[in-house]
Tab-separated table of C-alpha atoms and ligand atoms in Angstrom:
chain	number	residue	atom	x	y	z
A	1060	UNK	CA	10.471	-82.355	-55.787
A	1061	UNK	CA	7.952	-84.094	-57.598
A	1062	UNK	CA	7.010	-85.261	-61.036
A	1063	UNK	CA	3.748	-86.109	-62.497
A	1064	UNK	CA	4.148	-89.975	-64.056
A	1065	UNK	CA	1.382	-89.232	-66.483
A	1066	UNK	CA	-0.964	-92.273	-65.465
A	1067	UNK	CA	-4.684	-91.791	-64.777
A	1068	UNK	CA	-7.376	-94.295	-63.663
A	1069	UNK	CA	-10.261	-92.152	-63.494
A	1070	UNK	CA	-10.854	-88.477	-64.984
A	1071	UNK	CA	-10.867	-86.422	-61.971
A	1072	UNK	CA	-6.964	-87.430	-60.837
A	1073	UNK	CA	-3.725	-88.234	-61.843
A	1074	UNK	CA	-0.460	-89.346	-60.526
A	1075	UNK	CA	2.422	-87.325	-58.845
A	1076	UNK	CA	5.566	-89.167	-58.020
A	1077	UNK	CA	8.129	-87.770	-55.475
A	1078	UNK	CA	11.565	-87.928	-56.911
A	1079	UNK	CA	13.201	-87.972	-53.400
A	1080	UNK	CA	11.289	-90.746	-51.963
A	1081	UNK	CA	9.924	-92.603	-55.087
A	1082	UNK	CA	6.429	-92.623	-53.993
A	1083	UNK	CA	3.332	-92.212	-55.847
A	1084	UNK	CA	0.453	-90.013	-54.539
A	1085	UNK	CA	-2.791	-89.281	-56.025
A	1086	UNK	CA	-3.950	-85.619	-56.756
A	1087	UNK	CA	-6.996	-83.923	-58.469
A	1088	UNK	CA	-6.287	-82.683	-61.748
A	1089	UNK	CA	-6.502	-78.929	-61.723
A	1090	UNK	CA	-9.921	-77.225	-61.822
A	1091	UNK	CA	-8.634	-75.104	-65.123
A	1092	UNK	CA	-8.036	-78.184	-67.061
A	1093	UNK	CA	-11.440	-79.669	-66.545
A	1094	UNK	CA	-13.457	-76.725	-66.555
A	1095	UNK	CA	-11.961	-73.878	-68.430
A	1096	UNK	CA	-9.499	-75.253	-71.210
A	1097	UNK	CA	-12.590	-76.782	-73.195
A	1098	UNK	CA	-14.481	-73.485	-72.793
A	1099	UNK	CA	-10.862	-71.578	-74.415
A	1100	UNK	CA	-10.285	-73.937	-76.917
A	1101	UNK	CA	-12.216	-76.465	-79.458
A	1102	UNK	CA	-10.649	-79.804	-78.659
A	1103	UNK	CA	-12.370	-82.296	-77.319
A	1104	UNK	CA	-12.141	-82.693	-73.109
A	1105	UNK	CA	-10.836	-86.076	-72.652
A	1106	UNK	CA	-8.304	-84.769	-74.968
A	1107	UNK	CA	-7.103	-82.017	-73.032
A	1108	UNK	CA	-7.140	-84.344	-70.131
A	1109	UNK	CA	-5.013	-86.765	-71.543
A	1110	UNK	CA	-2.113	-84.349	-72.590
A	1111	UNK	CA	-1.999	-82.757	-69.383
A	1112	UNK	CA	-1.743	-86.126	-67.309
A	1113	UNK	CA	1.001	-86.968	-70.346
A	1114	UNK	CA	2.606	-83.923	-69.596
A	1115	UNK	CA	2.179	-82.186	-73.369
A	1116	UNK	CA	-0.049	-79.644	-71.605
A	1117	UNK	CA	2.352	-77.364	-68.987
A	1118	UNK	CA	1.921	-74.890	-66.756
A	1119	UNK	CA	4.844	-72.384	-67.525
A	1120	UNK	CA	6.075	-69.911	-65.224
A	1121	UNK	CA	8.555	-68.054	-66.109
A	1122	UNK	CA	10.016	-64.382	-67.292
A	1123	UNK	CA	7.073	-62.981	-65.882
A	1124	UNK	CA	4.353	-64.743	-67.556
A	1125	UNK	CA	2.246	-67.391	-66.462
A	1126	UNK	CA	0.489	-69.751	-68.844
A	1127	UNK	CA	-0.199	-73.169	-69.975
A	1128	UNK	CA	2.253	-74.399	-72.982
A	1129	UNK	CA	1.302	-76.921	-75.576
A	1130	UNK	CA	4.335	-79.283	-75.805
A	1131	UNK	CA	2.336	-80.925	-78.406
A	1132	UNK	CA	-0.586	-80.596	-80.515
A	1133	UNK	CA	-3.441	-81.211	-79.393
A	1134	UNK	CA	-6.496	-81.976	-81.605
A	1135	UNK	CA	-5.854	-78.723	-83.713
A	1136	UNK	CA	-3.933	-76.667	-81.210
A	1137	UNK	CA	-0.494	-76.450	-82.763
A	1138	UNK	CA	2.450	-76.936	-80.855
A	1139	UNK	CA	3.973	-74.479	-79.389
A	1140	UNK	CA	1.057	-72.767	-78.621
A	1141	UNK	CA	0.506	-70.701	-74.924
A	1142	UNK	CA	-2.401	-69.689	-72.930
A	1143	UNK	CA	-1.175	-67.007	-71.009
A	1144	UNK	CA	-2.950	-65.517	-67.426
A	1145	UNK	CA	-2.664	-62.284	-66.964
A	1146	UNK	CA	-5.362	-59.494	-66.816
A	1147	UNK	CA	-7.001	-61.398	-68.962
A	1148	UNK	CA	-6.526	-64.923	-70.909
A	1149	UNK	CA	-4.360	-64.614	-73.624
A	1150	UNK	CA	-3.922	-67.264	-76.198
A	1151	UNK	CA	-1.302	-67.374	-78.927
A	1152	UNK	CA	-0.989	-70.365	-81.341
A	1153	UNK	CA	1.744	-71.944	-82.464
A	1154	UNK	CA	3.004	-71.290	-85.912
A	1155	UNK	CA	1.439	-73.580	-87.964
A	1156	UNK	CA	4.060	-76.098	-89.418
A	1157	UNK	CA	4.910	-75.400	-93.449
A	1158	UNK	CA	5.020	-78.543	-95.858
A	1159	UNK	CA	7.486	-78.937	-98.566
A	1160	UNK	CA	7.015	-79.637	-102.071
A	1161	UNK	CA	9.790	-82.072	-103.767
A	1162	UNK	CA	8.194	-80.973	-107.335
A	1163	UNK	CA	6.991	-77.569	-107.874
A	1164	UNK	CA	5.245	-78.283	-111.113
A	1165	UNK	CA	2.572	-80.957	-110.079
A	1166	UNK	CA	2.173	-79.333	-106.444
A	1167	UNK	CA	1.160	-76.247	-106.671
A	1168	UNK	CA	-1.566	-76.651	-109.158
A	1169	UNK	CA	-2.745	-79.486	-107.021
A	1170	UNK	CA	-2.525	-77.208	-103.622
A	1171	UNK	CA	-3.450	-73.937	-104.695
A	1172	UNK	CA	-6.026	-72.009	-107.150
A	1173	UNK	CA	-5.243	-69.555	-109.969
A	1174	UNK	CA	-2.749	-67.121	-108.398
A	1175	UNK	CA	0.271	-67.492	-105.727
A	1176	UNK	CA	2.236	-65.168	-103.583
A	1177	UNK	CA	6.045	-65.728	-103.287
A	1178	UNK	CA	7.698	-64.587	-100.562
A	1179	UNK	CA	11.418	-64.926	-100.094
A	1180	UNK	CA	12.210	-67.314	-97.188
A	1181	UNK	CA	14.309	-66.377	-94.426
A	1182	UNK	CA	16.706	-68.260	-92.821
A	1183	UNK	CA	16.762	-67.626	-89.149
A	1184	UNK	CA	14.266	-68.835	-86.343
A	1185	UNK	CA	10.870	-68.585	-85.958
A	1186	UNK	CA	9.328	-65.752	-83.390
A	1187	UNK	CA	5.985	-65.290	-81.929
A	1188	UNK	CA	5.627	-61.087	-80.616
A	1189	UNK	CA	2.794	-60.524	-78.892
A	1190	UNK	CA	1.205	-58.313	-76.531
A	1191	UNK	CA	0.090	-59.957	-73.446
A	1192	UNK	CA	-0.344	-58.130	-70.233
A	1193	UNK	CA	0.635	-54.718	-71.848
A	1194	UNK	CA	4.046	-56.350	-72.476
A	1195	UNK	CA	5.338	-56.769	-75.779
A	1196	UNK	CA	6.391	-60.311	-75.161
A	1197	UNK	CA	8.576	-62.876	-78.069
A	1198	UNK	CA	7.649	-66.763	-77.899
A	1199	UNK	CA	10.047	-68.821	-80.067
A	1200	UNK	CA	8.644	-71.804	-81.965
A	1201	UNK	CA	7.753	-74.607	-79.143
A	1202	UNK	CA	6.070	-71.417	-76.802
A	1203	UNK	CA	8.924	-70.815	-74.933
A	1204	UNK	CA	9.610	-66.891	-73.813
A	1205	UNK	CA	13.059	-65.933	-74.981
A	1206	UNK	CA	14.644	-63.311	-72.860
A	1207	UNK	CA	16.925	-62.191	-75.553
A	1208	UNK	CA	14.437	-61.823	-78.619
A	1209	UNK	CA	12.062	-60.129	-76.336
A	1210	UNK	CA	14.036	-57.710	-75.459
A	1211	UNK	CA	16.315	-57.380	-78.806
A	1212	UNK	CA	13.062	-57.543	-81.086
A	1213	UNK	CA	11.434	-53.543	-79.641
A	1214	UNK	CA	15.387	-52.547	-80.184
A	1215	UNK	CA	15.398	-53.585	-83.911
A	1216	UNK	CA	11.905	-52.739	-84.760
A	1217	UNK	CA	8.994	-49.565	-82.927
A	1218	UNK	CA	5.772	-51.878	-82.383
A	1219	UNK	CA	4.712	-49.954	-79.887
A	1220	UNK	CA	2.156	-48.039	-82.287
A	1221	UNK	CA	0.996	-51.103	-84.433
A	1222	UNK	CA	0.497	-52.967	-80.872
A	1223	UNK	CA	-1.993	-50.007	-79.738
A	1224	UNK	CA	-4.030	-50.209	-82.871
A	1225	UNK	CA	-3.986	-54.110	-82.868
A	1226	UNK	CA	-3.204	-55.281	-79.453
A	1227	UNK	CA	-5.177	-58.638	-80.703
A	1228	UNK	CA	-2.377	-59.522	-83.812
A	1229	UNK	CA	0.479	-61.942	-83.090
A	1230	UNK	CA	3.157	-60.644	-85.425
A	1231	UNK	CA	4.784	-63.604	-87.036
A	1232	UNK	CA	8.699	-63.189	-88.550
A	1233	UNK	CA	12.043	-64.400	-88.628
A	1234	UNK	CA	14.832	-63.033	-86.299
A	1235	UNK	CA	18.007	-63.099	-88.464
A	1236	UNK	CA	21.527	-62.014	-89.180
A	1237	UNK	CA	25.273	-63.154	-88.058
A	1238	UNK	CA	24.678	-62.754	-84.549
A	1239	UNK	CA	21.736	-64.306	-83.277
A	1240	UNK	CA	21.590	-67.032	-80.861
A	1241	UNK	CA	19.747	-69.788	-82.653
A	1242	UNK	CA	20.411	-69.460	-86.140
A	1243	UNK	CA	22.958	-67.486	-87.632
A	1244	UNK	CA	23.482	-66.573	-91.197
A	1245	UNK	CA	24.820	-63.593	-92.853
A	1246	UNK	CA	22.547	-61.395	-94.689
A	1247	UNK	CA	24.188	-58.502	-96.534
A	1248	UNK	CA	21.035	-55.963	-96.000
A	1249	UNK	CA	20.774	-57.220	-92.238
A	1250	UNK	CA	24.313	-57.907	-91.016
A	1251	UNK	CA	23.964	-58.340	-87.154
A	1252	UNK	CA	20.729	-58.760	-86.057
A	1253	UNK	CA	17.245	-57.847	-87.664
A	1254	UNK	CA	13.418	-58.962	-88.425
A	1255	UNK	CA	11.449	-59.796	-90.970
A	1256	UNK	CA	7.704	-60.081	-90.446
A	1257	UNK	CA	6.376	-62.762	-92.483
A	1258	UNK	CA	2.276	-63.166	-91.210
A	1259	UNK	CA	0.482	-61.374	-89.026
A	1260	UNK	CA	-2.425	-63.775	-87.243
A	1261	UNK	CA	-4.567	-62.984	-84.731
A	1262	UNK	CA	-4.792	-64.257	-81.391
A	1263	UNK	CA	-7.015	-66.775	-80.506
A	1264	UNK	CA	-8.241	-68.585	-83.736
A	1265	UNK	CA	-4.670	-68.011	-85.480
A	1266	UNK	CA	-6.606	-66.651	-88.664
A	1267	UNK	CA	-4.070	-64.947	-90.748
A	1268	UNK	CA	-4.578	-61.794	-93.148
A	1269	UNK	CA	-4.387	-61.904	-96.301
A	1270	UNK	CA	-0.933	-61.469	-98.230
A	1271	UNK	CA	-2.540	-57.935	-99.331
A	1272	UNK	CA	-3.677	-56.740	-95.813
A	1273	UNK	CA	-0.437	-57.862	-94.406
A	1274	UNK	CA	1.487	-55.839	-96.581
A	1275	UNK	CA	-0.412	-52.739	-96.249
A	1276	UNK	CA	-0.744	-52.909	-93.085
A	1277	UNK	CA	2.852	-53.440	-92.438
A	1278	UNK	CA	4.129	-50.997	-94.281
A	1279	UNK	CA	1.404	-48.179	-92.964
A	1280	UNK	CA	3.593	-48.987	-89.716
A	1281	UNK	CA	6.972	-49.013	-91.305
A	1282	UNK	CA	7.623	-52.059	-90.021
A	1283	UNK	CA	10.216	-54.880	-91.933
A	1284	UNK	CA	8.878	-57.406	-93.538
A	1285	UNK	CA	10.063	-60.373	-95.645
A	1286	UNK	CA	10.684	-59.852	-99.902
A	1287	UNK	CA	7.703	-60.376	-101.876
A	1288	UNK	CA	8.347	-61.422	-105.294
A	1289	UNK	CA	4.925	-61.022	-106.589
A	1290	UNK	CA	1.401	-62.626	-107.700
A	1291	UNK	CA	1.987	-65.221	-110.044
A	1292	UNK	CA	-0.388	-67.213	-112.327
A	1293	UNK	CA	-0.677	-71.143	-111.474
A	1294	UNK	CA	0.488	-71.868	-114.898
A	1295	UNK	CA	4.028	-69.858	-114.814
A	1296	UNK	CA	4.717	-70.172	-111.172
A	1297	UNK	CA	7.049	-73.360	-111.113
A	1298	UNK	CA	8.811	-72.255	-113.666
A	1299	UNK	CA	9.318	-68.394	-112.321
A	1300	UNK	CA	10.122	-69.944	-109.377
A	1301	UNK	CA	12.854	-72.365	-110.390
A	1302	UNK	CA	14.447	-69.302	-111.851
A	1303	UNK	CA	14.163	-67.158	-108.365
A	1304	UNK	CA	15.118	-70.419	-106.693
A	1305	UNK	CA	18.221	-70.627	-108.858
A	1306	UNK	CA	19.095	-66.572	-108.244
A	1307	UNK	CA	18.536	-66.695	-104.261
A	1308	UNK	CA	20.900	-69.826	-104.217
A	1309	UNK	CA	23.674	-67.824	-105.956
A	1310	UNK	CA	23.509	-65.155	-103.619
A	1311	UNK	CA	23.408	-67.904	-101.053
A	1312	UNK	CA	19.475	-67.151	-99.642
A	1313	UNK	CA	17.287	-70.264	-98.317
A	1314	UNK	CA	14.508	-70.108	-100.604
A	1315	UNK	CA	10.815	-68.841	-100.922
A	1316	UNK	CA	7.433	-69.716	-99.039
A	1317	UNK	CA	4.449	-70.193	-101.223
A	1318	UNK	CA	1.160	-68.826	-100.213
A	1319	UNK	CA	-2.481	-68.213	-101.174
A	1320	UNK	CA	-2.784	-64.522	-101.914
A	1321	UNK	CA	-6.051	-65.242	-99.794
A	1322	UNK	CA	-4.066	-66.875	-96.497
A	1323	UNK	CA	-6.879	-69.514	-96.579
A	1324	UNK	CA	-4.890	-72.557	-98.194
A	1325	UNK	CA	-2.129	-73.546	-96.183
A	1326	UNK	CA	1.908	-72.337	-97.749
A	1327	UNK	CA	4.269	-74.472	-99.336
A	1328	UNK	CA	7.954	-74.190	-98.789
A	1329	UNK	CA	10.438	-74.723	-101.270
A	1330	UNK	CA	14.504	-74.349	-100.682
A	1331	UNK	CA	17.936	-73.668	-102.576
A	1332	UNK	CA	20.643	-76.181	-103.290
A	1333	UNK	CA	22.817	-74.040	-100.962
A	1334	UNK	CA	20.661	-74.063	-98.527
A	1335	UNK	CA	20.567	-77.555	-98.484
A	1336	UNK	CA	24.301	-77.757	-98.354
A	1337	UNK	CA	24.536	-74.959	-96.099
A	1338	UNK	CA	22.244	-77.156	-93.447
A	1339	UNK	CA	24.538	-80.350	-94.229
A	1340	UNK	CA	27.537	-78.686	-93.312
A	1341	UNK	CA	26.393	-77.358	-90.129
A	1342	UNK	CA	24.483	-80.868	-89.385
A	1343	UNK	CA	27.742	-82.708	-90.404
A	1344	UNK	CA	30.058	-80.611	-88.061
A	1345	UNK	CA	27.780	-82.400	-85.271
A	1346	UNK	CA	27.308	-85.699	-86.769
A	1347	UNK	CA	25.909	-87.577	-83.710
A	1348	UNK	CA	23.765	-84.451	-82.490
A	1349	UNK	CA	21.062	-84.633	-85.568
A	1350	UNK	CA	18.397	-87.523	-86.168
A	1351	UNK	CA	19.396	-89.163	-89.333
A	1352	UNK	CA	16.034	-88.199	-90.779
A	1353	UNK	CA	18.024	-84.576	-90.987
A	1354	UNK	CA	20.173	-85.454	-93.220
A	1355	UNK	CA	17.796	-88.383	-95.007
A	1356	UNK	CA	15.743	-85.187	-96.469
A	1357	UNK	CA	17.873	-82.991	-97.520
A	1358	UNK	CA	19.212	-85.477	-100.011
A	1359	UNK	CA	15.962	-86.160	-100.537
A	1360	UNK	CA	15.537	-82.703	-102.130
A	1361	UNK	CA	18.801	-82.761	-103.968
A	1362	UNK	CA	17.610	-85.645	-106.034
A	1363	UNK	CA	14.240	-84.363	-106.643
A	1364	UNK	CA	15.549	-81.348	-107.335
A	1365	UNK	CA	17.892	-82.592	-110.198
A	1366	UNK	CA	15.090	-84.406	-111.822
A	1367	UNK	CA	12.418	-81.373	-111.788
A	1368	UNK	CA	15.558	-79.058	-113.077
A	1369	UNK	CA	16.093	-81.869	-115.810
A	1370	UNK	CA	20.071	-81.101	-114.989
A	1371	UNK	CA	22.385	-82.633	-117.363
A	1372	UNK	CA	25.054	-84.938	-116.365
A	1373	UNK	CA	27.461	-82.767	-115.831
A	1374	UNK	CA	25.191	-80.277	-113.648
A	1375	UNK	CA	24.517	-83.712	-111.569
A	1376	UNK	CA	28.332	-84.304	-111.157
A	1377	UNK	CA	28.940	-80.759	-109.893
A	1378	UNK	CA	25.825	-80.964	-107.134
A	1379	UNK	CA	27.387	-85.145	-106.337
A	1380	UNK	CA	30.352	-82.817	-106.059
A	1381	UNK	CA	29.003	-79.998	-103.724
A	1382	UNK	CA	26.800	-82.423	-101.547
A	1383	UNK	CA	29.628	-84.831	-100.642
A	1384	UNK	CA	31.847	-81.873	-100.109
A	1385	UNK	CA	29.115	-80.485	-97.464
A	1386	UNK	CA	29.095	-83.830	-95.558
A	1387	UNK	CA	32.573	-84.951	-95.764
A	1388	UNK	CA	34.454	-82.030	-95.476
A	1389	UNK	CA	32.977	-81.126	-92.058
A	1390	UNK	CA	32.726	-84.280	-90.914
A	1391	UNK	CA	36.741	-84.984	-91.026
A	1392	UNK	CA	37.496	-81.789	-89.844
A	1393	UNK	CA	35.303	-82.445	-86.253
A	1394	UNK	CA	37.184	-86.227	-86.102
A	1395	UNK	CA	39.927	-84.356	-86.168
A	1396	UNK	CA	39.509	-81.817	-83.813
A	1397	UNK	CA	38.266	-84.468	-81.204
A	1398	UNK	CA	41.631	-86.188	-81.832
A	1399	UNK	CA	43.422	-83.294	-80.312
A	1400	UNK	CA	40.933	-83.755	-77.110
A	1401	UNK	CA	39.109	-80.980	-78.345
A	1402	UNK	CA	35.263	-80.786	-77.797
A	1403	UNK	CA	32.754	-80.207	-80.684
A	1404	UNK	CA	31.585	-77.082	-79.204
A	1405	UNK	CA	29.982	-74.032	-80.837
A	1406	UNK	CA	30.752	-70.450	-79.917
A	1407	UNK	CA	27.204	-68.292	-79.999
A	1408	UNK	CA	27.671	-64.462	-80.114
A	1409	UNK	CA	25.148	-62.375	-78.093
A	1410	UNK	CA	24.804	-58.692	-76.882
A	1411	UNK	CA	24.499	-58.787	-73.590
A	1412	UNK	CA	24.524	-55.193	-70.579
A	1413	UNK	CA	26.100	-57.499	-68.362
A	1414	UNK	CA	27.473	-61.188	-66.921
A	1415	UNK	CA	23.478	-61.638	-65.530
A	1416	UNK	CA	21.725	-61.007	-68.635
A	1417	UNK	CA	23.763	-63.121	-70.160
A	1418	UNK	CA	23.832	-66.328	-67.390
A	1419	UNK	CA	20.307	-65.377	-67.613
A	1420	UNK	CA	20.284	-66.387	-71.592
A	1421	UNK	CA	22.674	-69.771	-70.838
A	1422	UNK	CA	19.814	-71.191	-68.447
A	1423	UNK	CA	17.059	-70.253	-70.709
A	1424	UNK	CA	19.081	-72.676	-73.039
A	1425	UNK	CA	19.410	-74.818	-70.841
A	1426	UNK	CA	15.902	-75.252	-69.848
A	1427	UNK	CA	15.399	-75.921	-73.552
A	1428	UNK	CA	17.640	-78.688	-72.941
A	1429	UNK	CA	20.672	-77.028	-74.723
A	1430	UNK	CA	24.248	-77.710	-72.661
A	1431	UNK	CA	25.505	-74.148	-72.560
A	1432	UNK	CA	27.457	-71.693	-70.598
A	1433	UNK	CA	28.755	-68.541	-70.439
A	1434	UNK	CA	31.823	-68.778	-71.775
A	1435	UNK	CA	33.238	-65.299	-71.638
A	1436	UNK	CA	31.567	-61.585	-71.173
A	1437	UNK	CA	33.851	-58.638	-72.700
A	1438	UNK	CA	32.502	-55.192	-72.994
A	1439	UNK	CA	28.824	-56.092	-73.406
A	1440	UNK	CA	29.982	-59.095	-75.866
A	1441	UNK	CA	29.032	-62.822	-74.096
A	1442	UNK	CA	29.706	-65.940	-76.171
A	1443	UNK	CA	27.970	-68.879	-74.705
A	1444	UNK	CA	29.257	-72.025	-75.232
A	1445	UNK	CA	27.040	-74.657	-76.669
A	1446	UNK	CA	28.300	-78.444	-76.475
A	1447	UNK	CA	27.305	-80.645	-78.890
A	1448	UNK	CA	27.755	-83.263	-76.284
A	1449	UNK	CA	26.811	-87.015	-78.212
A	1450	UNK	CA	29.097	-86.180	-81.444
A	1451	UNK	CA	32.252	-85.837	-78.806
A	1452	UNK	CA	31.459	-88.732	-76.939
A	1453	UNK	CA	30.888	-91.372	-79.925
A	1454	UNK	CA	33.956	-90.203	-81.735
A	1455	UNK	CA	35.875	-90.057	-79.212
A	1456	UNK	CA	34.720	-93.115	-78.772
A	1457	UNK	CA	35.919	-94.546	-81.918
A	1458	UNK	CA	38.866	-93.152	-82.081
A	1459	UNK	CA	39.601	-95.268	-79.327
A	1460	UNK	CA	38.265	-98.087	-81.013
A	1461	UNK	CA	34.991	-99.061	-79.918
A	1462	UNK	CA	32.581	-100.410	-82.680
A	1463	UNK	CA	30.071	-98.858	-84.818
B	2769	ATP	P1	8.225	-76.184	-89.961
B	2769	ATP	O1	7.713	-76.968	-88.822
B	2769	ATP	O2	7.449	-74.929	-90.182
B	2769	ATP	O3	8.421	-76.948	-91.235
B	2769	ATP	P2	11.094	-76.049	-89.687
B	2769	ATP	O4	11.889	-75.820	-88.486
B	2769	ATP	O5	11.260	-77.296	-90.435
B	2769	ATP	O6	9.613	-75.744	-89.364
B	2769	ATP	P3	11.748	-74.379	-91.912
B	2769	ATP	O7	12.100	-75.501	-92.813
B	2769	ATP	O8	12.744	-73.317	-91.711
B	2769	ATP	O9	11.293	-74.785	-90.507
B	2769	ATP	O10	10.435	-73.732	-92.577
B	2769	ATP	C1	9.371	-73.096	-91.948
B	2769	ATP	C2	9.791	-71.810	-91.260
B	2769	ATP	O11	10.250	-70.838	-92.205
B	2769	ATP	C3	8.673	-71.074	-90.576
B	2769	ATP	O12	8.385	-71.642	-89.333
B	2769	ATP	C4	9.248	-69.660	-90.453
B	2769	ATP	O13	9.964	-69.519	-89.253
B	2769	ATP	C5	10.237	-69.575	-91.576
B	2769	ATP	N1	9.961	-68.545	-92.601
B	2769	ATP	C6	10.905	-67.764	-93.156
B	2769	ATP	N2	10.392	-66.951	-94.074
B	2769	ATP	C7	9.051	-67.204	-94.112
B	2769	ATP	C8	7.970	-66.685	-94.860
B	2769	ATP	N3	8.130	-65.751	-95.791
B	2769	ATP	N4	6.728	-67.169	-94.615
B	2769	ATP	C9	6.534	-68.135	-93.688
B	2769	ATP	N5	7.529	-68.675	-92.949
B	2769	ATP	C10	8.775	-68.224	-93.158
B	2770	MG	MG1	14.093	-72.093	-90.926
């Protein structure tokens, strides 16, 4: 066994250490770092140097594709992003990361020109399809393969013909519905399992078409893509949007993603109330298993939110009401489960042919650093079992009466 320590002294080598004996050896960084990543991508070569010895650069190996995964970004190589061998070098970017906007009104006239798309937001998690060695092959956000999505994702949707015509898209969307294995939540036009195709980029420079293109091009395939809600002047946007905002919460929906009709200026993201709460609740069930900057900005949009709505008092009082509700309420009821020696475990849901596929799916979380196993496999039914490991120690913790 051996890890690289990440420490350089000159640019040619770096630093392996043997985790059996402890011992540091030198070794020549590999030829494809030095010679061929600059020539693939437009960062800088010290640059590229630097992240590999650091170990944000990877070589990945696994479900059949070789590559090199960006942990990190890397000058303007987004995270996430993969540059796969294969017959030929393949490389697909990272999705780019959305910002948020606290205050509609102000923002979007600052950010964007004289029209916006709105697109309704989905609430699921993000997947990369691609083709890469003929293979129609799903990345989830940090560039990792996911054996389930890529093989659930030609189920739900035909690609196969869009794929021919445009082997050199990435099709960009959000795998949803009650039974997923990231991020569940129950749509009633999805129910289990389903996509939505929100961007479709191409491979390589990450250019995206335009809202327009996507659309037509989508729908010339038949394939599903998110709700649009429209084109909508600069001027009436925040408002229009405060009202769809206000609609989408009610029928408990995340939100919408704002974007230049054009797909030159970068989206905004703006979210529901519910969602908010909705994110709370789940974060609060795990208290000690979220960074406190989780929960920090989703208040954060609460307030904000209030202010732009220009909520009365009592409108305040009933979303003080709803947001301690979402924190407390969970909260108590995981203290209390971990006083009856119970575990703050989750129970994930996934379709599975058999016991392997499924122990397959546990490691893949596992490599992601998720504690999971297979808890049970019943005709083609597997629920893995996710632990949730720091909120059961620490309370249990207290509850024993250690300090805070
Ligand atoms: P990010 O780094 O993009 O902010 P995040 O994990 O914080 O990631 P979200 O707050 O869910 O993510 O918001 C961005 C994500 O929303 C995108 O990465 C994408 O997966 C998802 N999404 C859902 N619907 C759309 C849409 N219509 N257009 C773009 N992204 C969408
Ligand atoms: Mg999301």
């Amino acid at each position: 066994m051996q890890t690289c320590v990440g420490k350089t002294n000159s640019h040619k080598t770096f630093f392996f250490k043997c985790t059996s004996c402890n011992q540091s050896y030198e070794t020549p960084l590999p030829s494809f770092i030095i010679e061929e990543l600059p020539k693939l991508v437009d960062v800088e070569p010290y640059k590229l140097r630097r992240s590999f010895e650091n170990g944000n650069i990877k070589f990945y190996n696994n479900h059949g594709i070789k590559a090199l995964q960006f942990r990190k970004s890397v000058g303007n190589i987004e995270a996430g992003s993969m540059i796969c061998f294969g017959d030929k070098i393949e490389i697909i970017r990272g999705f780019p990361k959305i910002r948020r906007t606290l205050m509609l009104y102000p923002s979007l006239k600052i950010h964007f020109k004289d029209e916006v798309a709105v697109e309704e937001k989905m609430n699921g998690y993000n997947v990369r399809i691609a083709l890469i060695n003929s293979k129609i092959i799903a990345f989830t956000r940090g560039g990792f393969i996911c054996p389930y999505t890529t093989k659930k994702a030609p189920e739900i949707m035909d690609m196969s013909a869009f794929f021919i015509d445009h082997p050199e898209l990435v099709i960009c969307g959000e795998m949803v519905g009650s039974e997923n294995p990231y991020v569940t939540h129950s749509y009633r036009e999805i129910g289990k399992l389903g996509f939505r195709i929100f961007d479709l980029r191409e491979k390589g420079s990450n250019k995206a078409l335009s809202v327009k293109d996507k659309i037509k091009l989508l729908e010339s395939y038949n394939l599903p893509r998110v709700n649009f809600f429209g084109l909508l002047k600069i001027d009436e946007a925040p408002e229009r949007i405060l009202e769809l905002i206000h609609q989408l919460g009610n029928e408990d929906r995340e939100g919408v993603v704002i974007k230049d009709p054009a797909m030159i200026i970068e989206p905004i993201k703006y979210t529901s109330s519910q969602a908010h709460n909705g994110e709370l609740e789940y974060a609060f069930t795990y208290p000690f298993d979220f960074g406190r900057a989780f929960f920090f900005s989703r208040v954060i949009r609460e307030g904000f939110q209030a202010y732009e709505l220009n909520e009365t008092e009592d409108e305040i009082s009933s979303r003080a009401h709803k947001l301690g509700e979402s924190i407390l309420f969970p909260m108590i009821n995981t203290i209390k489960e971990i006083a009856k020696d119970n575990h703050a475990s989750e129970d994930i849901l996934i379709h599975a042919d058999d016991l392997k596929e499924a122990e397959n799916f546990a490691r893949h979380l596992r490599d992601l650093g998720v504690v999971a196993t297979v808890h049970s496999f019943n005709e083609g039914k597997a629920i893995i079992r996710r632990e949730h490991q720091s909120t059961s120690d620490r309370i249990s913790n207290f509850l024993r009466g250690g300090l805070y």
